[in-house]
PDB file of N, CA and C in Angstrom:
ATOM      1  N   PHE A  57       2.855  14.458   3.538  1.00 69.00           N
ATOM      2  CA  PHE A  57       3.036  14.425   2.010  1.00 69.00           C
ATOM      3  C   PHE A  57       4.433  14.487   1.566  1.00 69.00           C
ATOM      4  N   VAL A  58       5.181  15.174   2.563  1.00 79.00           N
ATOM      5  CA  VAL A  58       6.407  15.766   2.045  1.00 79.00           C
ATOM      6  C   VAL A  58       7.446  14.032   2.422  1.00 79.00           C
ATOM      7  N   THR A  59       7.006  13.367   3.298  1.00 80.00           N
ATOM      8  CA  THR A  59       7.587  12.151   3.445  1.00 80.00           C
ATOM      9  C   THR A  59       7.510  11.167   2.179  1.00 80.00           C
ATOM     10  N   GLY A  60       6.068  11.212   1.981  1.00 79.00           N
ATOM     11  CA  GLY A  60       5.604  10.307   0.765  1.00 79.00           C
ATOM     12  C   GLY A  60       6.602  10.760  -0.398  1.00 79.00           C
ATOM     13  N   ALA A  61       6.972  11.814  -0.808  1.00 81.00           N
ATOM     14  CA  ALA A  61       7.528  12.500  -1.577  1.00 81.00           C
ATOM     15  C   ALA A  61       8.824  12.132  -1.861  1.00 81.00           C
ATOM     16  N   VAL A  62       9.346  12.054  -0.541  1.00 85.00           N
ATOM     17  CA  VAL A  62      10.933  11.759  -0.622  1.00 85.00           C
ATOM     18  C   VAL A  62      10.916  10.473  -0.419  1.00 85.00           C
ATOM     19  N   THR A  63      10.441   9.517   0.077  1.00 82.00           N
ATOM     20  CA  THR A  63      10.478   8.152   0.147  1.00 82.00           C
ATOM     21  C   THR A  63      10.139   7.567  -1.209  1.00 82.00           C
ATOM     22  N   SER A  64       9.352   8.043  -1.903  1.00 81.00           N
ATOM     23  CA  SER A  64       8.387   7.554  -3.276  1.00 81.00           C
ATOM     24  C   SER A  64       9.845   6.872  -4.241  1.00 81.00           C
ATOM     25  N   PRO A  65      10.712   7.427  -4.387  1.00 85.00           N
ATOM     26  CA  PRO A  65      11.917   6.679  -5.230  1.00 85.00           C
ATOM     27  C   PRO A  65      12.389   5.657  -4.541  1.00 85.00           C
ATOM     28  N   VAL A  66      12.179   5.245  -3.027  1.00 84.00           N
ATOM     29  CA  VAL A  66      12.929   4.044  -2.662  1.00 84.00           C
ATOM     30  C   VAL A  66      11.663   3.341  -2.412  1.00 84.00           C
ATOM     31  N   THR A  67      10.353   3.475  -2.185  1.00 83.00           N
ATOM     32  CA  THR A  67       9.267   2.616  -1.962  1.00 83.00           C
ATOM     33  C   THR A  67       9.491   1.251  -3.337  1.00 83.00           C
ATOM     34  N   GLY A  68       9.124   1.910  -4.555  1.00 80.00           N
ATOM     35  CA  GLY A  68       9.165   1.035  -5.744  1.00 80.00           C
ATOM     36  C   GLY A  68       9.981   0.124  -5.766  1.00 80.00           C
ATOM     37  N   PRO A  69      11.242   0.351  -5.476  1.00 84.00           N
ATOM     38  CA  PRO A  69      12.509  -0.641  -5.594  1.00 84.00           C
ATOM     39  C   PRO A  69      12.282  -1.696  -4.358  1.00 84.00           C
ATOM     40  N   MET A  70      12.079  -0.860  -3.177  1.00 85.00           N
ATOM     41  CA  MET A  70      11.682  -2.096  -2.049  1.00 85.00           C
ATOM     42  C   MET A  70      10.198  -2.834  -1.988  1.00 85.00           C
ATOM     43  N   VAL A  71       9.824  -2.626  -2.857  1.00 84.00           N
ATOM     44  CA  VAL A  71       8.396  -3.357  -3.281  1.00 84.00           C
ATOM     45  C   VAL A  71       8.813  -4.614  -4.054  1.00 84.00           C
ATOM     46  N   ASP A  72       9.538  -4.238  -5.123  1.00 83.00           N
ATOM     47  CA  ASP A  72       9.962  -5.118  -6.040  1.00 83.00           C
ATOM     48  C   ASP A  72      10.864  -6.131  -5.513  1.00 83.00           C
ATOM     49  N   LYS A  73      11.568  -5.942  -4.369  1.00 89.00           N
ATOM     50  CA  LYS A  73      12.575  -6.743  -3.578  1.00 89.00           C
ATOM     51  C   LYS A  73      11.912  -7.662  -2.484  1.00 89.00           C
ATOM     52  N   LEU A  74      10.807  -7.018  -2.018  1.00 87.00           N
ATOM     53  CA  LEU A  74      10.343  -7.462  -0.931  1.00 87.00           C
ATOM     54  C   LEU A  74       9.265  -8.594  -1.484  1.00 87.00           C
ATOM     55  N   GLY A  75       8.665  -8.124  -2.725  1.00 87.00           N
ATOM     56  CA  GLY A  75       7.555  -8.819  -3.194  1.00 87.00           C
ATOM     57  C   GLY A  75       6.300  -8.134  -3.018  1.00 87.00           C
ATOM     58  N   ARG A  76       5.263  -8.289  -3.651  1.00 84.00           N
ATOM     59  CA  ARG A  76       3.888  -7.687  -3.408  1.00 84.00           C
ATOM     60  C   ARG A  76       2.913  -8.123  -2.169  1.00 84.00           C
ATOM     61  N   LYS A  77       3.040  -9.230  -2.109  1.00 85.00           N
ATOM     62  CA  LYS A  77       2.354  -9.851  -0.689  1.00 85.00           C
ATOM     63  C   LYS A  77       3.237  -9.361   0.482  1.00 85.00           C
ATOM     64  N   LYS A  78       4.225  -9.407   0.804  1.00 90.00           N
ATOM     65  CA  LYS A  78       4.907  -8.791   1.688  1.00 90.00           C
ATOM     66  C   LYS A  78       4.967  -7.465   2.143  1.00 90.00           C
ATOM     67  N   ALA A  79       5.068  -6.724   1.080  1.00 89.00           N
ATOM     68  CA  ALA A  79       4.910  -5.261   0.948  1.00 89.00           C
ATOM     69  C   ALA A  79       3.334  -5.184   1.551  1.00 89.00           C
ATOM     70  N   ALA A  80       2.272  -5.599   0.871  1.00 89.00           N
ATOM     71  CA  ALA A  80       0.912  -5.623   1.317  1.00 89.00           C
ATOM     72  C   ALA A  80       0.720  -5.639   3.155  1.00 89.00           C
ATOM     73  N   LEU A  81       1.363  -6.690   3.203  1.00 92.00           N
ATOM     74  CA  LEU A  81       1.433  -7.000   4.716  1.00 92.00           C
ATOM     75  C   LEU A  81       2.337  -6.152   5.607  1.00 92.00           C
ATOM     76  N   LEU A  82       3.448  -5.669   5.046  1.00 91.00           N
ATOM     77  CA  LEU A  82       4.116  -4.169   5.814  1.00 91.00           C
ATOM     78  C   LEU A  82       3.024  -3.165   5.819  1.00 91.00           C
ATOM     79  N   TYR A  83       2.482  -2.990   4.712  1.00 91.00           N
ATOM     80  CA  TYR A  83       1.320  -1.944   5.081  1.00 91.00           C
ATOM     81  C   TYR A  83       0.417  -1.861   6.092  1.00 91.00           C
ATOM     82  N   CYS A  84      -0.239  -3.152   6.086  1.00 93.00           N
ATOM     83  CA  CYS A  84      -0.807  -3.392   7.196  1.00 93.00           C
ATOM     84  C   CYS A  84      -0.322  -3.166   8.762  1.00 93.00           C
ATOM     85  N   PHE A  85       0.781  -3.818   8.753  1.00 95.00           N
ATOM     86  CA  PHE A  85       1.635  -3.636   9.867  1.00 95.00           C
ATOM     87  C   PHE A  85       1.990  -2.332  10.228  1.00 95.00           C
ATOM     88  N   LEU A  86       2.433  -1.344   9.197  1.00 92.00           N
ATOM     89  CA  LEU A  86       2.763   0.062   9.566  1.00 92.00           C
ATOM     90  C   LEU A  86       1.232   0.730   9.876  1.00 92.00           C
ATOM     91  N   GLU A  87       0.155   0.447   9.354  1.00 93.00           N
ATOM     92  CA  GLU A  87      -0.991   1.122   9.554  1.00 93.00           C
ATOM     93  C   GLU A  87      -1.630   0.842  11.290  1.00 93.00           C
ATOM     94  N   ILE A  88      -1.317  -0.385  11.772  1.00 94.00           N
ATOM     95  CA  ILE A  88      -1.651  -0.517  13.076  1.00 94.00           C
ATOM     96  C   ILE A  88      -0.838   0.359  13.654  1.00 94.00           C
ATOM     97  N   ILE A  89       0.705   0.160  13.583  1.00 92.00           N
ATOM     98  CA  ILE A  89       1.604   1.324  14.150  1.00 92.00           C
ATOM     99  C   ILE A  89       0.855   2.642  14.460  1.00 92.00           C
ATOM    100  N   ILE A  90       0.755   3.217  12.864  1.00 91.00           N
ATOM    101  CA  ILE A  90       0.473   4.492  12.931  1.00 91.00           C
ATOM    102  C   ILE A  90      -0.924   4.649  13.904  1.00 91.00           C
ATOM    103  N   ASN A  91      -2.038   3.691  13.905  1.00 90.00           N
ATOM    104  CA  ASN A  91      -3.070   4.010  14.501  1.00 90.00           C
ATOM    105  C   ASN A  91      -3.016   4.201  16.326  1.00 90.00           C
ATOM    106  N   GLN A  92      -1.826   3.285  16.513  1.00 90.00           N
ATOM    107  CA  GLN A  92      -1.529   3.043  18.018  1.00 90.00           C
ATOM    108  C   GLN A  92      -0.933   4.517  18.343  1.00 90.00           C
ATOM    109  N   LEU A  93       0.081   4.959  17.547  1.00 86.00           N
ATOM    110  CA  LEU A  93       0.922   6.177  17.817  1.00 86.00           C
ATOM    111  C   LEU A  93      -0.309   7.029  17.772  1.00 86.00           C
ATOM    112  N   GLU A  94      -1.014   7.352  17.433  1.00 86.00           N
ATOM    113  CA  GLU A  94      -2.126   8.682  17.268  1.00 86.00           C
ATOM    114  C   GLU A  94      -3.036   8.656  18.674  1.00 86.00           C
ATOM    115  N   GLN A  95      -3.081   7.404  19.381  1.00 87.00           N
ATOM    116  CA  GLN A  95      -3.932   7.457  20.417  1.00 87.00           C
ATOM    117  C   GLN A  95      -3.522   8.049  21.625  1.00 87.00           C
ATOM    118  N   TYR A  96      -2.083   8.334  21.888  1.00 81.00           N
ATOM    119  CA  TYR A  96      -1.626   8.880  22.933  1.00 81.00           C
ATOM    120  C   TYR A  96      -1.133  10.578  22.738  1.00 81.00           C
ATOM    121  N   PRO A  97      -1.279  11.439  23.849  1.00 85.00           N
ATOM    122  CA  PRO A  97      -1.385  12.645  23.647  1.00 85.00           C
ATOM    123  C   PRO A  97       0.171  13.260  23.626  1.00 85.00           C
ATOM    124  N   ASN A  98       1.191  12.744  22.742  1.00 86.00           N
ATOM    125  CA  ASN A  98       2.334  12.987  22.721  1.00 86.00           C
ATOM    126  C   ASN A  98       2.935  13.522  21.168  1.00 86.00           C
ATOM    127  N   ILE A  99       3.290  14.633  21.114  1.00 90.00           N
ATOM    128  CA  ILE A  99       3.209  15.326  19.851  1.00 90.00           C
ATOM    129  C   ILE A  99       4.316  14.586  18.903  1.00 90.00           C
ATOM    130  N   TYR A 100       5.287  13.939  19.294  1.00 89.00           N
ATOM    131  CA  TYR A 100       6.500  13.372  18.675  1.00 89.00           C
ATOM    132  C   TYR A 100       5.759  11.989  17.952  1.00 89.00           C
ATOM    133  N   GLY A 101       4.938  11.358  18.722  1.00 86.00           N
ATOM    134  CA  GLY A 101       4.190  10.250  18.289  1.00 86.00           C
ATOM    135  C   GLY A 101       3.169  10.651  17.006  1.00 86.00           C
ATOM    136  N   LEU A 102       2.502  11.790  17.196  1.00 87.00           N
ATOM    137  CA  LEU A 102       1.990  12.353  16.209  1.00 87.00           C
ATOM    138  C   LEU A 102       2.704  12.469  14.881  1.00 87.00           C
ATOM    139  N   ILE A 103       3.926  13.298  15.501  1.00 88.00           N
ATOM    140  CA  ILE A 103       4.803  13.444  13.989  1.00 88.00           C
ATOM    141  C   ILE A 103       5.350  12.366  13.261  1.00 88.00           C
ATOM    142  N   VAL A 104       5.728  11.340  14.135  1.00 88.00           N
ATOM    143  CA  VAL A 104       6.462   9.999  13.629  1.00 88.00           C
ATOM    144  C   VAL A 104       5.331   9.438  12.927  1.00 88.00           C
ATOM    145  N   SER A 105       3.913   9.190  13.390  1.00 88.00           N
ATOM    146  CA  SER A 105       3.085   8.765  12.539  1.00 88.00           C
ATOM    147  C   SER A 105       2.521   9.352  11.515  1.00 88.00           C
ATOM    148  N   ARG A 106       2.430  10.437  11.172  1.00 87.00           N
ATOM    149  CA  ARG A 106       2.592  11.342   9.940  1.00 87.00           C
ATOM    150  C   ARG A 106       3.564  10.950   9.088  1.00 87.00           C
ATOM    151  N   MET A 107       4.536  10.846   9.644  1.00 87.00           N
ATOM    152  CA  MET A 107       5.738  10.801   8.793  1.00 87.00           C
ATOM    153  C   MET A 107       5.850   9.111   8.145  1.00 87.00           C
ATOM    154  N   VAL A 108       5.503   8.142   8.834  1.00 88.00           N
ATOM    155  CA  VAL A 108       5.413   6.890   8.379  1.00 88.00           C
ATOM    156  C   VAL A 108       4.181   6.801   7.482  1.00 88.00           C
ATOM    157  N   GLY A 109       3.065   7.548   7.717  1.00 88.00           N
ATOM    158  CA  GLY A 109       1.935   7.759   7.068  1.00 88.00           C
ATOM    159  C   GLY A 109       1.954   7.923   5.420  1.00 88.00           C
ATOM    160  N   GLY A 110       3.297   8.752   5.421  1.00 87.00           N
ATOM    161  CA  GLY A 110       3.789   9.173   3.700  1.00 87.00           C
ATOM    162  C   GLY A 110       4.128   7.926   3.310  1.00 87.00           C
ATOM    163  N   ILE A 111       4.911   6.821   4.206  1.00 87.00           N
ATOM    164  CA  ILE A 111       5.462   5.591   3.462  1.00 87.00           C
ATOM    165  C   ILE A 111       4.294   4.704   3.155  1.00 87.00           C
ATOM    166  N   THR A 112       3.336   4.565   3.833  1.00 89.00           N
ATOM    167  CA  THR A 112       2.327   3.927   4.132  1.00 89.00           C
ATOM    168  C   THR A 112       1.135   4.222   2.589  1.00 89.00           C
ATOM    169  N   THR A 113       1.359   5.565   2.586  1.00 87.00           N
ATOM    170  CA  THR A 113       0.397   6.065   1.392  1.00 87.00           C
ATOM    171  C   THR A 113       1.239   5.709   0.095  1.00 87.00           C
ATOM    172  N   ASN A 114       2.392   5.589  -0.213  1.00 86.00           N
ATOM    173  CA  ASN A 114       3.088   5.274  -1.060  1.00 86.00           C
ATOM    174  C   ASN A 114       2.830   3.597  -1.246  1.00 86.00           C
ATOM    175  N   LEU A 115       2.842   2.903  -0.451  1.00 86.00           N
ATOM    176  CA  LEU A 115       2.576   1.672  -0.482  1.00 86.00           C
ATOM    177  C   LEU A 115       1.117   1.096  -0.941  1.00 86.00           C
ATOM    178  N   LEU A 116       0.284   1.983  -0.272  1.00 84.00           N
ATOM    179  CA  LEU A 116      -1.307   1.696  -0.739  1.00 84.00           C
ATOM    180  C   LEU A 116      -1.321   2.013  -2.351  1.00 84.00           C
ATOM    181  N   GLN A 117      -0.728   3.059  -2.899  1.00 81.00           N
ATOM    182  CA  GLN A 117      -1.005   3.529  -4.094  1.00 81.00           C
ATOM    183  C   GLN A 117      -0.207   2.670  -5.273  1.00 81.00           C
ATOM    184  N   SER A 118       0.810   1.681  -4.931  1.00 80.00           N
ATOM    185  CA  SER A 118       1.687   1.109  -5.732  1.00 80.00           C
ATOM    186  C   SER A 118       1.111  -0.594  -5.539  1.00 80.00           C
ATOM    187  N   VAL A 119       1.130  -1.072  -4.190  1.00 84.00           N
ATOM    188  CA  VAL A 119       1.413  -2.612  -3.929  1.00 84.00           C
ATOM    189  C   VAL A 119      -0.078  -3.022  -4.550  1.00 84.00           C
ATOM    190  N   PHE A 120      -1.500  -2.683  -3.915  1.00 80.00           N
ATOM    191  CA  PHE A 120      -2.502  -3.382  -4.286  1.00 80.00           C
ATOM    192  C   PHE A 120      -2.810  -3.579  -5.699  1.00 80.00           C
ATOM    193  N   GLU A 121      -2.731  -2.640  -6.419  1.00 79.00           N
ATOM    194  CA  GLU A 121      -3.345  -2.224  -7.847  1.00 79.00           C
ATOM    195  C   GLU A 121      -2.174  -3.512  -8.499  1.00 79.00           C
ATOM    196  N   THR A 122      -0.988  -3.526  -8.498  1.00 80.00           N
ATOM    197  CA  THR A 122       0.135  -4.227  -9.256  1.00 80.00           C
ATOM    198  C   THR A 122      -0.281  -5.449  -8.805  1.00 80.00           C
ATOM    199  N   TRP A 123      -0.450  -5.643  -7.517  1.00 81.00           N
ATOM    200  CA  TRP A 123      -0.667  -7.521  -6.925  1.00 81.00           C
ATOM    201  C   TRP A 123      -1.883  -7.609  -7.770  1.00 81.00           C
ATOM    202  N   LEU A 124      -2.708  -6.902  -7.687  1.00 82.00           N
ATOM    203  CA  LEU A 124      -4.054  -7.682  -8.443  1.00 82.00           C
ATOM    204  C   LEU A 124      -3.893  -7.734 -10.037  1.00 82.00           C
ATOM    205  N   ASP A 125      -2.995  -6.917 -10.685  1.00 82.00           N
ATOM    206  CA  ASP A 125      -2.780  -6.968 -12.165  1.00 82.00           C
ATOM    207  C   ASP A 125      -1.963  -8.427 -12.255  1.00 82.00           C
ATOM    208  N   THR A 126      -0.967  -8.565 -11.440  1.00 83.00           N
ATOM    209  CA  THR A 126       0.239  -9.540 -11.504  1.00 83.00           C
ATOM    210  C   THR A 126      -0.918 -11.249 -11.169  1.00 83.00           C
ATOM    211  N   GLU A 127      -1.400 -11.208 -10.398  1.00 85.00           N
ATOM    212  CA  GLU A 127      -2.352 -12.188  -9.809  1.00 85.00           C
ATOM    213  C   GLU A 127      -3.391 -12.745 -11.286  1.00 85.00           C
ATOM    214  N   HIS A 128      -4.009 -11.616 -11.597  1.00 87.00           N
ATOM    215  CA  HIS A 128      -4.953 -11.751 -12.830  1.00 87.00           C
ATOM    216  C   HIS A 128      -4.207 -12.295 -13.676  1.00 87.00           C
ATOM    217  N   ARG A 129      -3.408 -12.019 -14.289  1.00 87.00           N
ATOM    218  CA  ARG A 129      -2.433 -12.341 -15.242  1.00 87.00           C
ATOM    219  C   ARG A 129      -1.791 -13.704 -15.029  1.00 87.00           C
ATOM    220  N   ARG A 130      -1.282 -13.967 -14.343  1.00 89.00           N
ATOM    221  CA  ARG A 130      -0.819 -15.074 -13.755  1.00 89.00           C
ATOM    222  C   ARG A 130      -1.957 -16.439 -13.831  1.00 89.00           C
ATOM    223  N   ARG A 131      -3.115 -16.154 -13.438  1.00 91.00           N
ATOM    224  CA  ARG A 131      -3.979 -17.084 -13.270  1.00 91.00           C
ATOM    225  C   ARG A 131      -4.787 -17.156 -14.836  1.00 91.00           C
ATOM    226  N   GLY A 132      -4.321 -16.224 -15.614  1.00 89.00           N
ATOM    227  CA  GLY A 132      -4.957 -16.443 -16.843  1.00 89.00           C
ATOM    228  C   GLY A 132      -6.692 -15.938 -17.097  1.00 89.00           C
ATOM    229  N   PHE A 133      -7.188 -15.254 -15.953  1.00 87.00           N
ATOM    230  CA  PHE A 133      -8.348 -14.685 -16.357  1.00 87.00           C
ATOM    231  C   PHE A 133      -8.636 -13.782 -17.614  1.00 87.00           C
ATOM    232  N   ASN A 134      -9.824 -13.897 -17.666  1.00 85.00           N
ATOM    233  CA  ASN A 134     -10.163 -12.959 -18.791  1.00 85.00           C
ATOM    234  C   ASN A 134     -10.064 -11.253 -18.841  1.00 85.00           C
ATOM    235  N   ASP A 135      -9.483 -10.914 -20.079  1.00 83.00           N
ATOM    236  CA  ASP A 135      -9.112  -9.209 -19.856  1.00 83.00           C
ATOM    237  C   ASP A 135     -10.512  -8.615 -19.347  1.00 83.00           C
ATOM    238  N   ASP A 136     -11.590  -8.927 -20.026  1.00 85.00           N
ATOM    239  CA  ASP A 136     -13.073  -8.085 -19.745  1.00 85.00           C
ATOM    240  C   ASP A 136     -13.176  -8.234 -18.189  1.00 85.00           C
ATOM    241  N   GLN A 137     -12.838  -9.186 -17.534  1.00 84.00           N
ATOM    242  CA  GLN A 137     -13.156  -9.104 -15.995  1.00 84.00           C
ATOM    243  C   GLN A 137     -11.992  -8.257 -15.574  1.00 84.00           C
ATOM    244  N   TYR A 138     -11.073  -7.939 -15.816  1.00 83.00           N
ATOM    245  CA  TYR A 138      -9.858  -7.015 -15.453  1.00 83.00           C
ATOM    246  C   TYR A 138     -10.468  -5.673 -15.439  1.00 83.00           C
ATOM    247  N   GLU A 139     -10.993  -5.350 -16.801  1.00 83.00           N
ATOM    248  CA  GLU A 139     -11.609  -4.061 -16.838  1.00 83.00           C
ATOM    249  C   GLU A 139     -12.654  -3.763 -16.075  1.00 83.00           C
ATOM    250  N   THR A 140     -13.065  -4.621 -16.063  1.00 84.00           N
ATOM    251  CA  THR A 140     -14.503  -4.863 -15.193  1.00 84.00           C
ATOM    252  C   THR A 140     -14.078  -4.269 -13.457  1.00 84.00           C
ATOM    253  N   ILE A 141     -13.017  -4.911 -13.181  1.00 81.00           N
ATOM    254  CA  ILE A 141     -12.685  -4.816 -11.784  1.00 81.00           C
ATOM    255  C   ILE A 141     -11.861  -3.324 -11.531  1.00 81.00           C
ATOM    256  N   MET A 142     -11.215  -2.988 -12.524  1.00 79.00           N
ATOM    257  CA  MET A 142     -10.587  -1.918 -12.358  1.00 79.00           C
ATOM    258  C   MET A 142     -11.425  -0.640 -12.674  1.00 79.00           C
ATOM    259  N   ARG A 143     -12.487  -0.695 -13.338  1.00 81.00           N
ATOM    260  CA  ARG A 143     -13.580   0.514 -13.551  1.00 81.00           C
ATOM    261  C   ARG A 143     -14.139   0.442 -12.220  1.00 81.00           C
ATOM    262  N   ASP A 144     -14.639  -0.527 -11.714  1.00 82.00           N
ATOM    263  CA  ASP A 144     -15.498  -0.426 -10.740  1.00 82.00           C
ATOM    264  C   ASP A 144     -14.881  -0.355  -9.332  1.00 82.00           C
ATOM    265  N   THR A 145     -13.655  -0.348  -9.045  1.00 75.00           N
ATOM    266  CA  THR A 145     -13.098  -0.016  -7.953  1.00 75.00           C
ATOM    267  C   THR A 145     -12.606   1.374  -7.796  1.00 75.00           C
ATOM    268  N   VAL A 146     -12.820   2.119  -8.743  1.00 68.00           N
ATOM    269  CA  VAL A 146     -12.199   3.525  -8.750  1.00 68.00           C
ATOM    270  C   VAL A 146     -13.090   4.415  -7.828  1.00 68.00           C
ATOM    271  N   VAL A 147     -12.426   4.962  -7.117  1.00 58.00           N
ATOM    272  CA  VAL A 147     -13.060   5.767  -6.024  1.00 58.00           C
ATOM    273  C   VAL A 147     -13.691   6.955  -6.544  1.00 58.00           C
TER     274      VAL A 147
END
């Protein structure tokens, strides 16, 4: 959580520079790396995976919802559909 808090001011501008789609792919790639690091009995790999996990949490919370919002508006879908999607996808 500390890494997420520290990198949060950097993650937003990075996503704006990369683009939503590339940032989403970066999220997926980093999650694969995290899962691989957690498979080995090495404390340093676990620490690095937790630190990278803070960054991926920021990406998860910002990239996918804004990508959905941008694509929904760009394609001219009905606002009622957007409200339904946002209401039904809340965990």
